[in-house]
Tab-separated table of C-alpha atoms and ligand atoms in Angstrom:
chain	number	residue	atom	x	y	z
A	1124	UNK	CA	-17.719	-0.731	-12.930
A	1125	UNK	CA	-19.096	-3.746	-13.476
A	1126	UNK	CA	-22.029	-3.064	-11.240
A	1127	UNK	CA	-23.164	0.281	-12.914
A	1128	UNK	CA	-23.043	-1.911	-16.020
A	1129	UNK	CA	-25.183	-4.519	-15.153
A	1130	UNK	CA	-27.530	-2.192	-13.942
A	1131	UNK	CA	-28.183	-0.263	-16.607
A	1132	UNK	CA	-28.286	-3.863	-18.959
A	1133	UNK	CA	-31.175	-4.415	-16.452
A	1134	UNK	CA	-32.976	-1.576	-16.721
A	1135	UNK	CA	-33.004	-1.320	-20.496
A	1136	UNK	CA	-33.593	-5.304	-21.504
A	1137	UNK	CA	-33.582	-6.101	-24.867
A	1138	UNK	CA	-31.674	-4.762	-28.229
A	1139	UNK	CA	-29.481	-1.943	-27.233
A	1140	UNK	CA	-29.614	1.312	-29.537
A	1141	UNK	CA	-26.520	1.585	-31.910
A	1142	UNK	CA	-24.113	3.696	-29.868
A	1143	UNK	CA	-24.476	1.785	-26.425
A	1144	UNK	CA	-23.820	-1.437	-28.590
A	1145	UNK	CA	-20.069	-1.695	-27.482
A	1146	UNK	CA	-21.553	-1.543	-23.467
A	1147	UNK	CA	-23.693	-4.207	-23.782
A	1148	UNK	CA	-21.552	-6.581	-24.926
A	1149	UNK	CA	-19.313	-5.512	-22.282
A	1150	UNK	CA	-21.974	-6.442	-19.582
A	1151	UNK	CA	-22.491	-9.904	-21.192
A	1152	UNK	CA	-18.951	-10.515	-20.943
A	1153	UNK	CA	-18.766	-9.054	-17.658
A	1154	UNK	CA	-21.516	-11.073	-16.828
A	1155	UNK	CA	-20.121	-14.455	-17.924
A	1156	UNK	CA	-16.832	-13.937	-16.371
A	1157	UNK	CA	-14.883	-16.283	-13.846
A	1158	UNK	CA	-11.749	-18.053	-13.202
A	1159	UNK	CA	-11.843	-19.902	-16.102
A	1160	UNK	CA	-12.455	-17.381	-18.778
A	1161	UNK	CA	-9.794	-14.598	-17.582
A	1162	UNK	CA	-8.098	-15.307	-20.878
A	1163	UNK	CA	-11.552	-13.764	-22.884
A	1164	UNK	CA	-10.788	-10.178	-24.126
A	1165	UNK	CA	-12.879	-7.010	-25.625
A	1166	UNK	CA	-13.475	-7.067	-29.091
A	1167	UNK	CA	-12.788	-3.325	-29.846
A	1168	UNK	CA	-14.018	-3.126	-33.828
A	1169	UNK	CA	-16.583	-0.862	-34.247
A	1170	UNK	CA	-16.329	0.601	-30.597
A	1171	UNK	CA	-16.389	4.494	-30.716
A	1172	UNK	CA	-13.057	6.622	-30.353
A	1173	UNK	CA	-14.404	7.672	-26.988
A	1174	UNK	CA	-14.905	4.256	-25.296
A	1175	UNK	CA	-11.802	2.153	-26.671
A	1176	UNK	CA	-10.249	3.775	-23.205
A	1177	UNK	CA	-12.596	2.458	-21.387
A	1178	UNK	CA	-12.166	-1.707	-23.763
A	1179	UNK	CA	-8.655	-1.020	-23.500
A	1180	UNK	CA	-8.432	-1.062	-19.370
A	1181	UNK	CA	-11.100	-3.445	-19.417
A	1182	UNK	CA	-8.340	-5.585	-21.269
A	1183	UNK	CA	-5.296	-5.088	-19.508
A	1184	UNK	CA	-7.292	-5.379	-16.201
A	1185	UNK	CA	-7.717	-9.270	-17.740
A	1186	UNK	CA	-4.503	-9.608	-18.467
A	1187	UNK	CA	-3.407	-8.793	-15.031
A	1188	UNK	CA	-6.008	-11.026	-13.168
A	1189	UNK	CA	-5.578	-14.075	-15.882
A	1190	UNK	CA	-1.431	-13.622	-15.316
A	1191	UNK	CA	-2.192	-13.480	-11.308
A	1192	UNK	CA	-4.470	-16.108	-10.988
A	1193	UNK	CA	-1.770	-18.077	-13.382
A	1194	UNK	CA	1.003	-17.321	-11.532
A	1195	UNK	CA	-0.857	-18.217	-8.333
A	1196	UNK	CA	-1.948	-21.934	-9.687
A	1197	UNK	CA	1.240	-22.307	-10.408
A	1198	UNK	CA	2.772	-21.640	-7.071
A	1199	UNK	CA	-0.026	-24.153	-5.107
A	1200	UNK	CA	1.785	-26.819	-7.886
A	1201	UNK	CA	4.970	-25.904	-6.770
A	1202	UNK	CA	4.010	-26.373	-3.167
A	1203	UNK	CA	2.614	-29.574	-3.113
A	1204	UNK	CA	5.342	-30.834	-5.459
A	1205	UNK	CA	8.016	-29.645	-3.447
A	1206	UNK	CA	5.894	-30.990	-0.254
A	1207	UNK	CA	5.057	-34.428	-1.655
A	1208	UNK	CA	8.499	-35.597	-1.867
A	1209	UNK	CA	9.920	-35.227	1.529
A	1210	UNK	CA	6.741	-36.409	2.785
A	1211	UNK	CA	6.630	-39.850	0.558
A	1212	UNK	CA	10.439	-40.311	1.531
A	1213	UNK	CA	9.376	-40.156	5.456
A	1214	UNK	CA	6.675	-42.216	5.025
A	1215	UNK	CA	8.663	-44.482	3.835
A	1216	UNK	CA	11.155	-44.721	6.224
A	1217	UNK	CA	8.443	-44.894	9.053
A	1218	UNK	CA	6.669	-47.671	7.565
A	1219	UNK	CA	9.921	-49.595	6.685
A	1220	UNK	CA	10.899	-49.298	10.423
A	1221	UNK	CA	7.421	-50.039	11.626
A	1222	UNK	CA	7.463	-53.757	9.392
A	1223	UNK	CA	9.028	-55.800	11.729
A	1224	UNK	CA	10.341	-55.965	15.271
A	1225	UNK	CA	13.384	-53.399	16.174
A	1226	UNK	CA	15.903	-52.708	18.957
A	1227	UNK	CA	15.056	-49.062	20.678
A	1228	UNK	CA	18.671	-47.784	18.998
A	1229	UNK	CA	16.749	-48.638	15.542
A	1230	UNK	CA	13.586	-47.240	16.830
A	1231	UNK	CA	16.058	-43.684	17.427
A	1232	UNK	CA	17.797	-43.932	14.283
A	1233	UNK	CA	14.601	-43.726	12.068
A	1234	UNK	CA	13.332	-40.765	14.200
A	1235	UNK	CA	16.548	-39.018	14.009
A	1236	UNK	CA	17.183	-39.959	10.244
A	1237	UNK	CA	13.388	-37.675	9.870
A	1238	UNK	CA	14.943	-34.591	12.111
A	1239	UNK	CA	16.462	-32.798	9.533
A	1240	UNK	CA	13.664	-33.299	6.644
A	1241	UNK	CA	11.199	-32.134	9.773
A	1242	UNK	CA	13.377	-28.978	10.125
A	1243	UNK	CA	13.717	-28.229	6.204
A	1244	UNK	CA	9.817	-29.134	5.930
A	1245	UNK	CA	8.946	-26.380	8.698
A	1246	UNK	CA	11.100	-23.548	7.294
A	1247	UNK	CA	9.646	-23.749	3.824
A	1248	UNK	CA	6.077	-23.853	5.575
A	1249	UNK	CA	7.415	-20.718	7.438
A	1250	UNK	CA	8.763	-19.135	4.560
A	1251	UNK	CA	5.524	-19.657	2.618
A	1252	UNK	CA	3.515	-18.136	5.101
A	1253	UNK	CA	5.701	-14.972	5.413
A	1254	UNK	CA	5.367	-14.702	1.358
A	1255	UNK	CA	1.683	-15.154	1.802
A	1256	UNK	CA	0.993	-12.679	4.230
A	1257	UNK	CA	3.174	-9.571	2.772
A	1258	UNK	CA	1.634	-10.060	-0.273
A	1259	UNK	CA	-1.671	-9.056	1.584
A	1260	UNK	CA	-2.769	-5.536	0.658
A	1261	UNK	CA	-2.702	-4.310	4.530
A	1262	UNK	CA	0.589	-5.834	5.767
A	1263	UNK	CA	1.878	-3.048	7.838
A	1264	UNK	CA	5.220	-1.929	8.294
A	1265	UNK	CA	6.883	-1.477	12.088
A	1266	UNK	CA	9.583	1.524	10.935
A	1267	UNK	CA	11.832	2.854	13.359
A	1268	UNK	CA	15.332	4.537	12.812
A	1269	UNK	CA	17.584	1.852	12.399
A	1270	UNK	CA	21.765	1.903	12.798
A	1271	UNK	CA	23.119	0.494	9.505
A	1272	UNK	CA	26.439	-0.405	11.274
A	1273	UNK	CA	24.705	-1.850	13.867
A	1274	UNK	CA	21.860	-3.936	11.814
A	1275	UNK	CA	24.976	-5.256	9.440
A	1276	UNK	CA	27.163	-6.608	12.662
A	1277	UNK	CA	24.424	-8.288	14.316
A	1278	UNK	CA	24.342	-10.408	11.234
A	1279	UNK	CA	27.226	-11.140	10.630
A	1280	UNK	CA	27.432	-11.922	14.734
A	1281	UNK	CA	24.647	-14.517	14.029
A	1282	UNK	CA	26.390	-16.112	11.115
A	1283	UNK	CA	30.162	-15.721	12.315
A	1284	UNK	CA	30.379	-19.329	13.653
A	1285	UNK	CA	29.037	-20.758	10.393
A	1286	UNK	CA	31.901	-18.243	8.523
A	1287	UNK	CA	34.641	-19.490	10.374
A	1288	UNK	CA	33.594	-23.193	10.424
A	1289	UNK	CA	33.642	-22.960	6.372
A	1290	UNK	CA	37.164	-20.749	5.953
A	1291	UNK	CA	35.118	-17.753	4.837
A	1292	UNK	CA	36.092	-14.157	6.160
A	1293	UNK	CA	32.834	-11.850	7.003
A	1294	UNK	CA	33.219	-8.455	7.191
A	1295	UNK	CA	30.270	-5.531	7.491
A	1296	UNK	CA	31.327	-1.837	6.992
A	1297	UNK	CA	28.717	0.304	6.835
A	1298	UNK	CA	27.430	4.223	7.883
A	1299	UNK	CA	24.009	5.885	8.228
A	1300	UNK	CA	20.562	5.397	10.013
A	1301	UNK	CA	18.130	3.475	7.819
A	1302	UNK	CA	14.458	4.149	8.424
A	1303	UNK	CA	12.890	0.689	8.066
A	1304	UNK	CA	11.564	-2.264	9.377
A	1305	UNK	CA	14.386	-3.933	11.555
A	1306	UNK	CA	12.415	-6.862	11.721
A	1307	UNK	CA	12.238	-7.463	8.111
A	1308	UNK	CA	15.547	-5.969	7.211
A	1309	UNK	CA	17.500	-8.684	9.014
A	1310	UNK	CA	15.539	-11.211	7.732
A	1311	UNK	CA	16.227	-10.034	4.319
A	1312	UNK	CA	20.140	-9.595	5.044
A	1313	UNK	CA	20.374	-13.198	6.802
A	1314	UNK	CA	18.958	-14.677	3.724
A	1315	UNK	CA	21.506	-12.889	1.653
A	1316	UNK	CA	24.488	-13.815	3.994
A	1317	UNK	CA	23.019	-17.508	4.013
A	1318	UNK	CA	23.454	-17.884	0.215
A	1319	UNK	CA	26.726	-16.021	-0.128
A	1320	UNK	CA	27.972	-18.651	2.451
A	1321	UNK	CA	26.223	-21.535	0.935
A	1322	UNK	CA	27.800	-20.414	-2.343
A	1323	UNK	CA	31.381	-19.541	-1.381
A	1324	UNK	CA	34.230	-22.226	-0.832
A	1325	UNK	CA	37.265	-22.382	1.562
A	1326	UNK	CA	39.457	-18.845	1.407
A	1327	UNK	CA	36.521	-16.846	-0.150
A	1328	UNK	CA	35.262	-13.512	1.352
A	1329	UNK	CA	31.472	-12.316	2.482
A	1330	UNK	CA	31.150	-8.765	2.550
A	1331	UNK	CA	28.291	-6.195	3.540
A	1332	UNK	CA	28.503	-2.834	2.680
A	1333	UNK	CA	26.000	0.340	3.449
A	1334	UNK	CA	25.431	3.807	2.702
A	1335	UNK	CA	23.114	6.895	2.368
A	1336	UNK	CA	23.642	7.990	-1.191
A	1337	UNK	CA	22.982	12.094	-1.702
A	1338	UNK	CA	19.428	11.253	-2.955
A	1339	UNK	CA	18.569	10.197	0.907
A	1340	UNK	CA	18.398	6.859	-0.412
A	1341	UNK	CA	20.078	3.822	0.969
A	1342	UNK	CA	21.903	0.884	-0.087
A	1343	UNK	CA	22.868	-2.192	1.274
A	1344	UNK	CA	25.165	-4.271	-0.846
A	1345	UNK	CA	26.260	-8.541	0.183
A	1346	UNK	CA	28.914	-9.294	-2.229
A	1347	UNK	CA	30.768	-12.951	-2.446
A	1348	UNK	CA	33.619	-14.487	-4.170
A	1349	UNK	CA	31.950	-17.473	-4.583
A	1350	UNK	CA	30.805	-19.893	-7.224
A	1351	UNK	CA	28.425	-16.921	-9.211
A	1352	UNK	CA	25.190	-17.717	-11.298
A	1353	UNK	CA	25.387	-18.530	-14.602
A	1354	UNK	CA	23.574	-15.939	-17.113
A	1355	UNK	CA	20.691	-18.367	-17.948
A	1356	UNK	CA	19.925	-18.702	-14.167
A	1357	UNK	CA	20.208	-14.918	-13.080
A	1358	UNK	CA	16.817	-13.654	-14.374
A	1359	UNK	CA	15.022	-16.903	-12.638
A	1360	UNK	CA	16.857	-16.986	-9.265
A	1361	UNK	CA	14.097	-14.403	-7.473
A	1362	UNK	CA	10.867	-17.103	-8.865
A	1363	UNK	CA	9.937	-18.986	-5.811
A	1364	UNK	CA	11.416	-22.582	-5.941
A	1365	UNK	CA	13.864	-22.075	-8.609
A	1366	UNK	CA	17.375	-23.046	-7.346
A	1367	UNK	CA	20.434	-23.206	-10.030
A	1368	UNK	CA	22.318	-26.073	-11.104
A	1369	UNK	CA	25.819	-24.913	-10.119
A	1370	UNK	CA	25.062	-24.423	-6.577
A	1371	UNK	CA	23.128	-27.391	-6.082
A	1372	UNK	CA	26.132	-29.267	-5.778
A	1373	UNK	CA	27.541	-26.804	-2.885
A	1374	UNK	CA	26.721	-27.431	0.604
A	1375	UNK	CA	23.025	-28.115	1.245
A	1376	UNK	CA	19.909	-28.148	-0.956
A	1377	UNK	CA	17.374	-25.007	0.143
A	1378	UNK	CA	14.042	-24.618	-0.593
A	1379	UNK	CA	14.480	-21.865	-3.641
A	1380	UNK	CA	12.187	-18.777	-1.727
A	1381	UNK	CA	15.142	-17.013	0.380
A	1382	UNK	CA	15.435	-14.788	-2.484
A	1383	UNK	CA	11.730	-14.424	-3.188
A	1384	UNK	CA	11.645	-12.840	0.434
A	1385	UNK	CA	13.681	-10.650	0.527
A	1386	UNK	CA	12.330	-9.257	-3.258
A	1387	UNK	CA	9.090	-8.921	-1.180
A	1388	UNK	CA	10.816	-7.246	1.926
A	1389	UNK	CA	12.174	-5.125	-0.802
A	1390	UNK	CA	8.554	-4.620	-2.040
A	1391	UNK	CA	6.855	-3.492	1.121
A	1392	UNK	CA	9.445	-1.254	2.046
A	1393	UNK	CA	8.683	0.011	-1.783
A	1394	UNK	CA	12.341	-0.454	-2.927
A	1395	UNK	CA	14.289	-2.731	-5.249
A	1396	UNK	CA	16.877	-5.408	-5.084
A	1397	UNK	CA	19.164	-6.081	-8.199
A	1398	UNK	CA	21.856	-8.507	-8.281
A	1399	UNK	CA	24.891	-8.884	-10.442
A	1400	UNK	CA	27.215	-12.181	-10.473
A	1401	UNK	CA	30.064	-13.667	-12.849
A	1402	UNK	CA	30.191	-17.091	-12.758
A	1403	UNK	CA	33.353	-18.548	-10.618
A	1404	UNK	CA	33.769	-14.827	-9.902
A	1405	UNK	CA	30.879	-13.898	-7.113
A	1406	UNK	CA	27.756	-12.375	-6.919
A	1407	UNK	CA	26.846	-8.914	-5.231
A	1408	UNK	CA	22.795	-8.422	-4.173
A	1409	UNK	CA	22.042	-4.679	-3.449
A	1410	UNK	CA	19.353	-3.566	-1.582
A	1411	UNK	CA	18.045	0.204	-2.600
A	1412	UNK	CA	15.649	1.728	-0.032
A	1413	UNK	CA	13.888	4.636	-1.290
A	1414	UNK	CA	13.440	7.660	0.904
A	1415	UNK	CA	10.064	6.961	2.067
A	1416	UNK	CA	7.586	9.952	1.739
A	1417	UNK	CA	5.147	11.137	4.422
A	1418	UNK	CA	6.668	8.598	6.699
A	1419	UNK	CA	7.734	9.440	10.323
A	1420	UNK	CA	11.431	9.243	9.897
A	1421	UNK	CA	13.919	9.257	7.317
A	1422	UNK	CA	17.546	7.634	5.466
A	1423	UNK	CA	20.298	9.503	7.375
A	1424	UNK	CA	23.671	9.707	6.017
A	1425	UNK	CA	25.129	9.774	9.787
B	1306	ATP	N1	25.494	-15.669	-3.517
B	1306	ATP	C1	24.903	-16.994	-4.351
B	1306	ATP	N2	25.876	-17.256	-5.568
B	1306	ATP	C2	25.619	-17.960	-5.959
B	1306	ATP	N3	24.469	-18.714	-6.328
B	1306	ATP	C3	23.301	-17.977	-5.425
B	1306	ATP	C4	23.588	-17.159	-4.512
B	1306	ATP	N4	22.298	-16.421	-4.051
B	1306	ATP	C5	21.750	-17.352	-4.910
B	1306	ATP	N5	22.272	-17.940	-5.629
B	1306	ATP	C6	21.739	-19.056	-6.443
B	1306	ATP	O1	19.900	-18.568	-6.464
B	1306	ATP	C7	19.060	-19.799	-5.845
B	1306	ATP	C8	17.980	-19.463	-5.070
B	1306	ATP	O2	18.261	-19.161	-3.992
B	1306	ATP	P1	16.932	-18.961	-3.243
B	1306	ATP	O3	18.330	-18.272	-2.082
B	1306	ATP	O4	15.971	-18.012	-3.555
B	1306	ATP	O5	16.880	-20.477	-2.352
B	1306	ATP	P2	18.011	-21.411	-2.040
B	1306	ATP	O6	18.908	-20.586	-0.895
B	1306	ATP	O7	18.288	-22.509	-2.646
B	1306	ATP	O8	16.277	-22.028	-0.762
B	1306	ATP	P3	16.286	-21.120	0.508
B	1306	ATP	O9	16.978	-19.927	0.661
B	1306	ATP	O10	14.903	-21.160	0.469
B	1306	ATP	O11	16.865	-22.175	1.613
B	1306	ATP	C9	20.226	-20.530	-5.237
B	1306	ATP	O12	19.358	-22.072	-5.264
B	1306	ATP	C10	21.599	-20.144	-5.766
B	1306	ATP	O13	21.443	-21.569	-6.965
B	1307	MG	MG1	18.778	-18.817	-0.136
């Protein structure tokens, strides 16, 4: 659209005829657009009725681009902020240790104390890379038929030792086959079970359920009897780097990227995630996988 308008403008320079004046204004606006001018809008006053849809659509495109660019720059600022503090701590620990001669034990202690933080930073960078890649338009899914009970069991098996250590019962019950990307489904489930275990106290329970509905959609639910999420946090917890205060007091602090990853995995499958939670009673996260039209396989109930 932009190109043809520009051509028109250059082929017929000078003052455009009255009927083409709006297109001329649009061409001038487009020519001056850059990342910093995305808050500009086409002034539709005096636009002929038949061209108004063009102005409306163009303004809506600008709003979407403006929003996407703002989110990207906030995200970059958040990344810088999240990385700066741990890097400063690691650096000052190393500087303090090197400020005078120390025993081999002290050097070892300094290296060991940084290990957890290095691991957390590595996980964060891995999560950020995953999110960046999953947003690329050409991200391909490697779908196959998955037995839901087997998938849920395998995630439970992975977390069993952690659940036992915390005195939490971890169970799975599922029927049916899901047509989806196995690696991504496991990653989404692992993030949800990790959250559930991290936010549930000793004696609590975490349950995974899955079934195929009559419509052919698959539904996977991860519920816990944990601390729950405050209503004011609920709309934000899928935002990148968002961590709620309630759970900050519980074991270990995460980066606030787990649910954003689950969300993007569901987008890749054309599905959705919904979260319901009652403070001090528990949380249930439901993943809805739709029937994939035109794909080689389908969700099946058995
Ligand atoms: N099952 C849950 N119960 C209570 N709070 C939860 C639960 N799941 C998520 N939350 C809240 O939502 C926030 C965001 O979760 P998310 O998984 O995105 O990040 P995280 O667990 O803090 O860090 P990461 O997953 O990157 O290690 C958590 O910090 C926690 O406050
Ligand atoms: Mg998490």
